[in-house]
PDB file of C-alpha atoms in Angstrom:
ATOM      1  CA  MET A  16      55.419 108.820  70.784  1.00  0.00           C
ATOM      2  CA  PHE A  17      55.745 110.319  75.028  1.00  0.00           C
ATOM      3  CA  PHE A  18      56.012 106.944  76.267  1.00  0.00           C
ATOM      4  CA  LYS A  19      58.573 105.277  73.445  1.00  0.00           C
ATOM      5  CA  ASN A  20      60.607 108.312  74.455  1.00  0.00           C
ATOM      6  CA  PHE A  21      60.405 107.700  77.899  1.00  0.00           C
ATOM      7  CA  GLY A  22      61.031 104.333  78.145  1.00  0.00           C
ATOM      8  CA  LYS A  23      63.970 104.936  75.768  1.00  0.00           C
ATOM      9  CA  ALA A  24      65.264 107.657  78.315  1.00  0.00           C
ATOM     10  CA  ALA A  25      64.410 105.177  81.352  1.00  0.00           C
ATOM     11  CA  LEU A  26      66.287 102.467  79.904  1.00  0.00           C
ATOM     12  CA  LEU A  27      69.351 105.137  79.122  1.00  0.00           C
ATOM     13  CA  VAL A  28      69.573 105.976  82.961  1.00  0.00           C
ATOM     14  CA  ALA A  29      68.689 102.465  84.746  1.00  0.00           C
ATOM     15  CA  VAL A  30      72.151 101.217  82.053  1.00  0.00           C
ATOM     16  CA  VAL A  31      74.377 104.511  83.078  1.00  0.00           C
ATOM     17  CA  ALA A  32      73.175 103.955  86.915  1.00  0.00           C
ATOM     18  CA  ALA A  33      74.261 100.664  86.922  1.00  0.00           C
ATOM     19  CA  CYS A  34      77.475 101.140  85.204  1.00  0.00           C
ATOM     20  CA  GLY A  35      78.645 104.016  87.203  1.00  0.00           C
ATOM     21  CA  LYS A  36      77.461 101.478  90.317  1.00  0.00           C
ATOM     22  CA  ASN A  37      79.804  98.966  89.171  1.00  0.00           C
ATOM     23  CA  ARG A  38      82.978 100.558  88.062  1.00  0.00           C
ATOM     24  CA  VAL A  39      86.085 100.332  89.882  1.00  0.00           C
ATOM     25  CA  GLU A  40      86.833 103.820  91.920  1.00  0.00           C
ATOM     26  CA  VAL A  41      89.995 104.537  93.786  1.00  0.00           C
ATOM     27  CA  THR A  42      90.044 106.214  97.428  1.00  0.00           C
ATOM     28  CA  GLN A  43      92.038 109.153  98.287  1.00  0.00           C
ATOM     29  CA  ASN A  44      94.173 106.681 100.067  1.00  0.00           C
ATOM     30  CA  GLY A  45      94.554 104.236  96.856  1.00  0.00           C
ATOM     31  CA  LEU A  46      91.739 101.631  98.144  1.00  0.00           C
ATOM     32  CA  LYS A  47      90.602 100.068  94.405  1.00  0.00           C
ATOM     33  CA  TYR A  48      86.727  99.369  94.786  1.00  0.00           C
ATOM     34  CA  GLN A  49      83.449  98.353  93.268  1.00  0.00           C
ATOM     35  CA  ILE A  50      80.028  98.859  94.659  1.00  0.00           C
ATOM     36  CA  HIS A  51      77.767  96.587  93.261  1.00  0.00           C
ATOM     37  CA  GLU A  52      74.833  97.225  95.951  1.00  0.00           C
ATOM     38  CA  GLN A  53      74.072 100.208  98.282  1.00  0.00           C
ATOM     39  CA  ASN A  54      71.227 100.758 100.433  1.00  0.00           C
ATOM     40  CA  GLU A  55      71.291 104.518 101.187  1.00  0.00           C
ATOM     41  CA  GLY A  56      71.184 106.440 104.531  1.00  0.00           C
ATOM     42  CA  GLY A  57      72.134 102.751 106.251  1.00  0.00           C
ATOM     43  CA  ARG A  58      73.992 102.753 109.593  1.00  0.00           C
ATOM     44  CA  LYS A  59      77.743 102.508 107.996  1.00  0.00           C
ATOM     45  CA  GLY A  60      80.311 100.249 109.850  1.00  0.00           C
ATOM     46  CA  LYS A  61      82.893 102.374 111.836  1.00  0.00           C
ATOM     47  CA  VAL A  62      85.945 101.575 113.702  1.00  0.00           C
ATOM     48  CA  GLY A  63      85.037  99.126 116.761  1.00  0.00           C
ATOM     49  CA  ASP A  64      81.971  97.517 115.546  1.00  0.00           C
ATOM     50  CA  ILE A  65      82.173  93.987 114.661  1.00  0.00           C
ATOM     51  CA  MET A  66      81.380  93.375 110.635  1.00  0.00           C
ATOM     52  CA  THR A  67      79.820  90.118 109.991  1.00  0.00           C
ATOM     53  CA  MET A  68      79.970  89.461 105.858  1.00  0.00           C
ATOM     54  CA  HIS A  69      79.782  86.653 103.825  1.00  0.00           C
ATOM     55  CA  LEU A  70      83.325  87.508 102.069  1.00  0.00           C
ATOM     56  CA  THR A  71      84.921  85.590  98.735  1.00  0.00           C
ATOM     57  CA  LEU A  72      88.580  86.197  97.852  1.00  0.00           C
ATOM     58  CA  LEU A  73      90.114  86.002  94.554  1.00  0.00           C
ATOM     59  CA  ASN A  74      93.533  86.027  92.591  1.00  0.00           C
ATOM     60  CA  SER A  75      94.207  88.256  89.315  1.00  0.00           C
ATOM     61  CA  LYS A  76      92.541  85.419  87.482  1.00  0.00           C
ATOM     62  CA  ASP A  77      89.545  85.132  88.897  1.00  0.00           C
ATOM     63  CA  SER A  78      90.176  82.404  90.857  1.00  0.00           C
ATOM     64  CA  VAL A  79      88.663  81.840  94.158  1.00  0.00           C
ATOM     65  CA  LEU A  80      91.370  81.151  97.302  1.00  0.00           C
ATOM     66  CA  ARG A  81      88.071  81.529  99.818  1.00  0.00           C
ATOM     67  CA  ASP A  82      84.281  81.618 100.061  1.00  0.00           C
ATOM     68  CA  THR A  83      82.556  81.994 103.614  1.00  0.00           C
ATOM     69  CA  HIS A  84      79.132  80.803 101.597  1.00  0.00           C
ATOM     70  CA  LYS A  85      80.743  77.577 101.456  1.00  0.00           C
ATOM     71  CA  GLU A  86      82.002  77.205 104.670  1.00  0.00           C
ATOM     72  CA  GLY A  87      78.026  77.736 105.981  1.00  0.00           C
ATOM     73  CA  ALA A  88      79.041  80.575 108.019  1.00  0.00           C
ATOM     74  CA  PRO A  89      79.349  84.428 107.014  1.00  0.00           C
ATOM     75  CA  PHE A  90      83.562  85.861 108.522  1.00  0.00           C
ATOM     76  CA  GLN A  91      83.269  88.049 111.656  1.00  0.00           C
ATOM     77  CA  MET A  92      85.494  90.649 111.862  1.00  0.00           C
ATOM     78  CA  LEU A  93      86.372  93.970 114.388  1.00  0.00           C
ATOM     79  CA  LEU A  94      86.784  96.948 112.469  1.00  0.00           C
ATOM     80  CA  GLN A  95      89.762  98.169 112.699  1.00  0.00           C
ATOM     81  CA  VAL A  96      91.991 101.720 111.803  1.00  0.00           C
ATOM     82  CA  PRO A  97      93.017 100.541 108.285  1.00  0.00           C
ATOM     83  CA  PRO A  98      96.736  99.351 108.659  1.00  0.00           C
ATOM     84  CA  PHE A  99      98.202 100.223 105.618  1.00  0.00           C
ATOM     85  CA  LYS A 100      97.492 102.467 102.160  1.00  0.00           C
ATOM     86  CA  GLY A 101      94.686 100.806 100.219  1.00  0.00           C
ATOM     87  CA  SER A 102      93.400  97.893 103.168  1.00  0.00           C
ATOM     88  CA  TYR A 103      90.276  96.846 102.494  1.00  0.00           C
ATOM     89  CA  GLU A 104      89.209  97.965 106.151  1.00  0.00           C
ATOM     90  CA  GLU A 105      88.867 101.751 104.424  1.00  0.00           C
ATOM     91  CA  GLY A 106      86.215 100.249 102.254  1.00  0.00           C
ATOM     92  CA  LEU A 107      84.300  98.301 104.916  1.00  0.00           C
ATOM     93  CA  THR A 108      83.416 101.667 106.444  1.00  0.00           C
ATOM     94  CA  MET A 109      81.854 102.707 103.653  1.00  0.00           C
ATOM     95  CA  LEU A 110      79.302  99.412 103.644  1.00  0.00           C
ATOM     96  CA  THR A 111      75.360  99.343 105.384  1.00  0.00           C
ATOM     97  CA  LYS A 112      73.747  96.653 106.142  1.00  0.00           C
ATOM     98  CA  GLY A 113      72.921  94.613 102.899  1.00  0.00           C
ATOM     99  CA  ASP A 114      75.786  96.168 100.618  1.00  0.00           C
ATOM    100  CA  SER A 115      77.948  94.387  98.711  1.00  0.00           C
ATOM    101  CA  ALA A 116      81.267  95.569  97.172  1.00  0.00           C
ATOM    102  CA  THR A 117      84.472  94.039  95.737  1.00  0.00           C
ATOM    103  CA  PHE A 118      87.569  95.677  96.970  1.00  0.00           C
ATOM    104  CA  TYR A 119      90.925  95.098  95.050  1.00  0.00           C
ATOM    105  CA  VAL A 120      94.591  94.948  97.777  1.00  0.00           C
ATOM    106  CA  SER A 121      97.736  94.724  96.827  1.00  0.00           C
ATOM    107  CA  ALA A 122      98.380  90.870  97.569  1.00  0.00           C
ATOM    108  CA  ASP A 123     102.028  91.482  98.896  1.00  0.00           C
ATOM    109  CA  SER A 124     100.809  94.255 101.319  1.00  0.00           C
ATOM    110  CA  LEU A 125      97.647  91.771 102.813  1.00  0.00           C
ATOM    111  CA  PHE A 126      99.775  88.848 103.077  1.00  0.00           C
ATOM    112  CA  THR A 127     102.779  90.542 104.661  1.00  0.00           C
ATOM    113  CA  ARG A 128     100.697  91.938 107.060  1.00  0.00           C
ATOM    114  CA  ALA A 129      99.399  89.165 108.037  1.00  0.00           C
ATOM    115  CA  MET A 130     103.050  88.143 108.306  1.00  0.00           C
ATOM    116  CA  GLN A 131     102.300  85.073 105.863  1.00  0.00           C
ATOM    117  CA  PRO A 132     103.574  83.589 103.024  1.00  0.00           C
ATOM    118  CA  LEU A 133     101.653  84.283  98.822  1.00  0.00           C
ATOM    119  CA  PRO A 134      99.095  81.579  98.722  1.00  0.00           C
ATOM    120  CA  PRO A 135      99.069  78.990  95.480  1.00  0.00           C
ATOM    121  CA  GLY A 136      98.036  80.645  92.884  1.00  0.00           C
ATOM    122  CA  VAL A 137      98.863  84.416  93.846  1.00  0.00           C
ATOM    123  CA  GLN A 138     101.815  85.933  92.217  1.00  0.00           C
ATOM    124  CA  LYS A 139     104.146  88.929  93.419  1.00  0.00           C
ATOM    125  CA  GLY A 140     102.873  92.102  92.274  1.00  0.00           C
ATOM    126  CA  THR A 141      99.119  91.751  91.723  1.00  0.00           C
ATOM    127  CA  ASP A 142      95.685  92.241  93.948  1.00  0.00           C
ATOM    128  CA  ILE A 143      93.288  90.278  95.353  1.00  0.00           C
ATOM    129  CA  GLY A 144      89.708  90.484  94.592  1.00  0.00           C
ATOM    130  CA  ILE A 145      87.704  90.506  98.269  1.00  0.00           C
ATOM    131  CA  ALA A 146      83.837  90.291  97.460  1.00  0.00           C
ATOM    132  CA  VAL A 147      81.998  90.933 100.663  1.00  0.00           C
ATOM    133  CA  LYS A 148      78.301  91.217 101.252  1.00  0.00           C
ATOM    134  CA  VAL A 149      77.666  92.517 104.632  1.00  0.00           C
ATOM    135  CA  VAL A 150      74.792  90.465 106.769  1.00  0.00           C
ATOM    136  CA  ASP A 151      75.306  92.721 109.781  1.00  0.00           C
ATOM    137  CA  ILE A 152      76.806  95.444 111.960  1.00  0.00           C
ATOM    138  CA  GLN A 153      76.624  95.847 115.474  1.00  0.00           C
ATOM    139  CA  SER A 154      78.682  97.971 118.417  1.00  0.00           C
ATOM    140  CA  GLN A 155      80.089  95.640 120.665  1.00  0.00           C
ATOM    141  CA  GLU A 156      77.684  95.813 122.999  1.00  0.00           C
ATOM    142  CA  GLU A 157      75.433  94.905 120.630  1.00  0.00           C
ATOM    143  CA  TYR A 158      76.836  92.160 119.828  1.00  0.00           C
ATOM    144  CA  GLN A 159      77.805  90.250 123.085  1.00  0.00           C
ATOM    145  CA  LYS A 160      74.152  90.479 124.047  1.00  0.00           C
ATOM    146  CA  ALA A 161      73.393  88.886 120.432  1.00  0.00           C
ATOM    147  CA  GLN A 162      76.373  85.992 121.032  1.00  0.00           C
ATOM    148  CA  ALA A 163      75.107  85.846 124.798  1.00  0.00           C
ATOM    149  CA  SER A 164      71.001  85.272 123.709  1.00  0.00           C
ATOM    150  CA  ALA A 165      72.273  82.848 121.024  1.00  0.00           C
ATOM    151  CA  PHE A 166      74.553  80.595 122.469  1.00  0.00           C
ATOM    152  CA  GLU A 167      71.921  79.887 125.387  1.00  0.00           C
ATOM    153  CA  LYS A 168      69.751  78.936 122.855  1.00  0.00           C
ATOM    154  CA  GLN A 169      72.556  76.519 121.316  1.00  0.00           C
ATOM    155  CA  LYS A 170      72.743  75.486 124.760  1.00  0.00           C
ATOM    156  CA  GLY A 171      69.284  73.952 124.682  1.00  0.00           C
ATOM    157  CA  ILE A 172      69.841  72.587 121.238  1.00  0.00           C
ATOM    158  CA  ASP A 173      72.218  70.876 121.733  1.00  0.00           C
ATOM    159  CA  ALA A 174      71.354  69.196 125.212  1.00  0.00           C
ATOM    160  CA  LYS A 175      68.230  67.796 123.327  1.00  0.00           C
ATOM    161  CA  THR A 176      70.826  66.558 121.019  1.00  0.00           C
ATOM    162  CA  ILE A 177      73.220  65.151 122.601  1.00  0.00           C
ATOM    163  CA  ALA A 178      70.282  63.652 124.855  1.00  0.00           C
ATOM    164  CA  ASP A 179      68.500  61.640 121.675  1.00  0.00           C
ATOM    165  CA  TYR A 180      72.061  60.279 120.765  1.00  0.00           C
ATOM    166  CA  ILE A 181      72.837  58.613 124.371  1.00  0.00           C
ATOM    167  CA  ALA A 182      69.051  57.022 124.009  1.00  0.00           C
ATOM    168  CA  LYS A 183      69.128  55.936 120.124  1.00  0.00           C
ATOM    169  CA  GLN A 184      72.617  54.738 121.008  1.00  0.00           C
ATOM    170  CA  ASN A 185      71.628  52.919 124.704  1.00  0.00           C
ATOM    171  CA  LEU A 186      74.275  54.614 126.312  1.00  0.00           C
ATOM    172  CA  GLY A 187      72.414  55.162 129.501  1.00  0.00           C
ATOM    173  CA  ASP A 188      74.475  55.256 132.704  1.00  0.00           C
ATOM    174  CA  LYS A 189      77.361  54.786 131.143  1.00  0.00           C
ATOM    175  CA  ALA A 190      77.738  58.426 130.096  1.00  0.00           C
ATOM    176  CA  GLN A 191      79.188  60.352 132.194  1.00  0.00           C
ATOM    177  CA  LYS A 192      78.250  64.413 132.077  1.00  0.00           C
ATOM    178  CA  THR A 193      80.889  67.069 133.655  1.00  0.00           C
ATOM    179  CA  ASP A 194      79.495  70.463 134.999  1.00  0.00           C
ATOM    180  CA  SER A 195      79.471  72.217 131.455  1.00  0.00           C
ATOM    181  CA  GLY A 196      77.742  69.149 129.752  1.00  0.00           C
ATOM    182  CA  VAL A 197      80.825  67.627 128.126  1.00  0.00           C
ATOM    183  CA  TYR A 198      79.405  64.003 128.037  1.00  0.00           C
ATOM    184  CA  TYR A 199      82.388  61.050 128.369  1.00  0.00           C
ATOM    185  CA  VAL A 200      81.760  57.231 128.287  1.00  0.00           C
ATOM    186  CA  VAL A 201      84.624  54.811 129.188  1.00  0.00           C
ATOM    187  CA  THR A 202      85.686  52.442 126.599  1.00  0.00           C
ATOM    188  CA  GLN A 203      88.659  51.183 128.755  1.00  0.00           C
ATOM    189  CA  PRO A 204      89.382  52.184 132.049  1.00  0.00           C
ATOM    190  CA  GLY A 205      92.640  52.727 133.209  1.00  0.00           C
ATOM    191  CA  SER A 206      94.829  52.746 136.061  1.00  0.00           C
ATOM    192  CA  GLY A 207      97.099  56.256 136.244  1.00  0.00           C
ATOM    193  CA  PRO A 208      96.684  59.588 137.652  1.00  0.00           C
ATOM    194  CA  THR A 209      94.256  62.691 136.089  1.00  0.00           C
ATOM    195  CA  PRO A 210      95.919  65.593 134.689  1.00  0.00           C
ATOM    196  CA  SER A 211      96.292  68.884 136.647  1.00  0.00           C
ATOM    197  CA  ARG A 212      95.914  71.982 134.902  1.00  0.00           C
ATOM    198  CA  GLY A 213      98.924  72.985 132.894  1.00  0.00           C
ATOM    199  CA  ASP A 214     100.190  69.397 132.440  1.00  0.00           C
ATOM    200  CA  ILE A 215     101.747  68.164 129.229  1.00  0.00           C
ATOM    201  CA  VAL A 216      99.243  65.054 128.060  1.00  0.00           C
ATOM    202  CA  GLN A 217     100.080  63.053 124.642  1.00  0.00           C
ATOM    203  CA  VAL A 218      97.169  61.325 123.309  1.00  0.00           C
ATOM    204  CA  HIS A 219      95.149  59.527 120.331  1.00  0.00           C
ATOM    205  CA  TYR A 220      92.329  61.066 118.948  1.00  0.00           C
ATOM    206  CA  THR A 221      89.400  60.682 116.242  1.00  0.00           C
ATOM    207  CA  GLY A 222      87.059  63.226 115.832  1.00  0.00           C
ATOM    208  CA  LYS A 223      83.884  62.523 114.212  1.00  0.00           C
ATOM    209  CA  LEU A 224      80.205  64.196 113.447  1.00  0.00           C
ATOM    210  CA  LEU A 225      77.298  62.569 115.305  1.00  0.00           C
ATOM    211  CA  ASN A 226      76.665  60.686 112.254  1.00  0.00           C
ATOM    212  CA  GLY A 227      80.157  59.285 112.242  1.00  0.00           C
ATOM    213  CA  LYS A 228      81.712  61.220 109.288  1.00  0.00           C
ATOM    214  CA  VAL A 229      85.866  61.425 110.359  1.00  0.00           C
ATOM    215  CA  PHE A 230      86.951  64.969 110.207  1.00  0.00           C
ATOM    216  CA  ASP A 231      90.323  64.486 111.804  1.00  0.00           C
ATOM    217  CA  SER A 232      92.432  61.462 113.391  1.00  0.00           C
ATOM    218  CA  SER A 233      96.295  61.539 114.927  1.00  0.00           C
ATOM    219  CA  ARG A 234      96.044  58.241 113.513  1.00  0.00           C
ATOM    220  CA  THR A 235      95.801  59.009 109.932  1.00  0.00           C
ATOM    221  CA  ASN A 236      96.539  62.930 109.905  1.00  0.00           C
ATOM    222  CA  PRO A 237      99.630  63.834 107.187  1.00  0.00           C
ATOM    223  CA  GLN A 238     100.514  66.168 109.745  1.00  0.00           C
ATOM    224  CA  ALA A 239     100.304  64.216 113.089  1.00  0.00           C
ATOM    225  CA  GLN A 240     102.521  61.438 110.915  1.00  0.00           C
ATOM    226  CA  GLY A 241     100.439  58.756 113.267  1.00  0.00           C
ATOM    227  CA  LYS A 242     102.651  59.941 116.298  1.00  0.00           C
ATOM    228  CA  PRO A 243      99.710  60.818 119.082  1.00  0.00           C
ATOM    229  CA  ALA A 244      99.172  64.660 119.771  1.00  0.00           C
ATOM    230  CA  GLN A 245     100.780  66.768 122.321  1.00  0.00           C
ATOM    231  CA  PHE A 246     100.196  69.484 124.129  1.00  0.00           C
ATOM    232  CA  PRO A 247      99.773  71.432 127.912  1.00  0.00           C
ATOM    233  CA  ILE A 248      96.075  70.605 128.967  1.00  0.00           C
ATOM    234  CA  GLY A 249      93.999  73.546 130.829  1.00  0.00           C
ATOM    235  CA  VAL A 250      95.782  76.637 129.266  1.00  0.00           C
ATOM    236  CA  GLY A 251      92.920  77.028 125.980  1.00  0.00           C
ATOM    237  CA  GLN A 252      95.401  75.710 123.494  1.00  0.00           C
ATOM    238  CA  VAL A 253      92.446  72.952 122.845  1.00  0.00           C
ATOM    239  CA  ILE A 254      88.424  73.413 122.402  1.00  0.00           C
ATOM    240  CA  PRO A 255      87.014  74.217 126.202  1.00  0.00           C
ATOM    241  CA  GLY A 256      85.081  70.289 125.684  1.00  0.00           C
ATOM    242  CA  TRP A 257      88.557  68.849 125.491  1.00  0.00           C
ATOM    243  CA  GLU A 258      90.212  70.802 127.880  1.00  0.00           C
ATOM    244  CA  GLU A 259      87.198  69.322 130.715  1.00  0.00           C
ATOM    245  CA  GLY A 260      86.762  66.031 129.448  1.00  0.00           C
ATOM    246  CA  VAL A 261      90.720  65.064 128.735  1.00  0.00           C
ATOM    247  CA  MET A 262      91.230  66.400 132.660  1.00  0.00           C
ATOM    248  CA  LYS A 263      88.480  63.737 133.921  1.00  0.00           C
ATOM    249  CA  MET A 264      90.314  60.694 131.856  1.00  0.00           C
ATOM    250  CA  HIS A 265      93.061  58.608 134.083  1.00  0.00           C
ATOM    251  CA  LYS A 266      96.537  58.172 132.356  1.00  0.00           C
ATOM    252  CA  GLY A 267      95.837  54.820 129.894  1.00  0.00           C
ATOM    253  CA  GLU A 268      92.049  55.197 129.757  1.00  0.00           C
ATOM    254  CA  LYS A 269      89.816  55.533 126.352  1.00  0.00           C
ATOM    255  CA  ALA A 270      86.929  57.481 126.244  1.00  0.00           C
ATOM    256  CA  THR A 271      84.412  58.944 123.794  1.00  0.00           C
ATOM    257  CA  LEU A 272      83.725  62.914 124.190  1.00  0.00           C
ATOM    258  CA  ILE A 273      80.344  63.743 123.221  1.00  0.00           C
ATOM    259  CA  ILE A 274      81.025  67.542 123.268  1.00  0.00           C
ATOM    260  CA  PRO A 275      78.034  70.244 122.658  1.00  0.00           C
ATOM    261  CA  SER A 276      79.033  72.691 120.334  1.00  0.00           C
ATOM    262  CA  THR A 277      79.116  75.306 122.350  1.00  0.00           C
ATOM    263  CA  LEU A 278      82.472  74.187 123.458  1.00  0.00           C
ATOM    264  CA  ALA A 279      83.374  72.840 120.240  1.00  0.00           C
ATOM    265  CA  TYR A 280      83.563  75.211 117.314  1.00  0.00           C
ATOM    266  CA  GLY A 281      80.160  76.693 117.845  1.00  0.00           C
ATOM    267  CA  PRO A 282      78.568  78.990 115.028  1.00  0.00           C
ATOM    268  CA  GLN A 283      81.345  79.134 112.883  1.00  0.00           C
ATOM    269  CA  GLY A 284      82.212  75.589 112.958  1.00  0.00           C
ATOM    270  CA  ASN A 285      85.484  75.299 110.121  1.00  0.00           C
ATOM    271  CA  GLN A 286      86.391  73.807 106.605  1.00  0.00           C
ATOM    272  CA  SER A 287      85.074  70.425 107.534  1.00  0.00           C
ATOM    273  CA  ILE A 288      82.953  70.666 110.713  1.00  0.00           C
ATOM    274  CA  PRO A 289      79.442  72.390 110.072  1.00  0.00           C
ATOM    275  CA  PRO A 290      78.244  75.246 112.535  1.00  0.00           C
ATOM    276  CA  ASN A 291      76.462  74.209 115.584  1.00  0.00           C
ATOM    277  CA  SER A 292      77.961  70.451 115.368  1.00  0.00           C
ATOM    278  CA  VAL A 293      77.500  68.105 118.501  1.00  0.00           C
ATOM    279  CA  LEU A 294      81.130  66.309 118.216  1.00  0.00           C
ATOM    280  CA  LEU A 295      82.401  62.788 119.179  1.00  0.00           C
ATOM    281  CA  PHE A 296      85.920  62.389 120.029  1.00  0.00           C
ATOM    282  CA  ASP A 297      87.425  58.854 120.844  1.00  0.00           C
ATOM    283  CA  ILE A 298      90.608  59.712 123.092  1.00  0.00           C
ATOM    284  CA  GLU A 299      93.211  57.798 124.350  1.00  0.00           C
ATOM    285  CA  LEU A 300      95.289  59.083 127.135  1.00  0.00           C
ATOM    286  CA  ILE A 301      98.736  57.776 126.213  1.00  0.00           C
ATOM    287  CA  ASP A 302     100.754  59.672 128.621  1.00  0.00           C
ATOM    288  CA  ILE A 303     101.217  62.566 131.438  1.00  0.00           C
ATOM    289  CA  GLN A 304     104.471  64.822 131.735  1.00  0.00           C
ATOM    290  CA  LYS A 305     103.739  66.795 135.163  1.00  0.00           C
ATOM    291  CA  ASN A 306     103.413  71.102 134.549  1.00  0.00           C
ATOM    292  CA  PRO A 307     107.034  72.232 134.254  1.00  0.00           C
ATOM    293  CA  THR A 308     106.130  75.352 135.536  1.00  0.00           C
ATOM    294  CA  ALA A 309     105.199  74.063 138.815  1.00  0.00           C
ATOM    295  CA  ASN A 310     106.426  74.468 142.237  1.00  0.00           C
TER     296      ASN A 310
END
């Protein structure tokens, strides 16, 4: 009899605890939230820390607007003082490594602060659900040390990946290497000058993964409308591997750049590029305009 009653009591306590853990609560500043998992006694995030987490953005109808689980890499951010009342930054400081929660934030406040229009499917006056799962919390010093260690490790992995690719493609002496590890293969020589830092370059390009899958091209990208890309070189407007590779090219030249992930999109990747991907870019350097601010 005792054990039967104890079992019922234990079940009741478990149900009540579960309901309490997942109920919607509100902070003094108006942030609505639900805690799903919480580790007692863990180190909580504070302003100035780097938080790594997976997040899922949901509109008021629970339709997914973004899910970093599907992007292949978690989201990282510097924890800052909450920019407005009801901001989810307040809620992040409640969490420790391994915790999960959902925050409900005013869509108007969130996107107005970011100076962005409301995305499709999000109505004015509604809340955005931000479901998070904390992967790690680090001080800036801890984060920088971890990043430096991971960077050096990935450089070695990329170097082997590129060496294997060059051997498989029989590129041999055709592949020239820059100081930082970018390889370029000239496919059509050019007789014009090379660009200098700050010059405006016009290029046609096609970006591919090592398996040949095209993820972007100036010739087919609807935004480019078939026109060459134009940008100042050497001032940080494109990935570092592009900066170094394009500055080696002559006007009129066509070349393939083989860019290590550490000089491309790194461990984050993007929606069409997996994390830590070595990239291929077929580039045609069409024109060079000298730096308009040069004396």
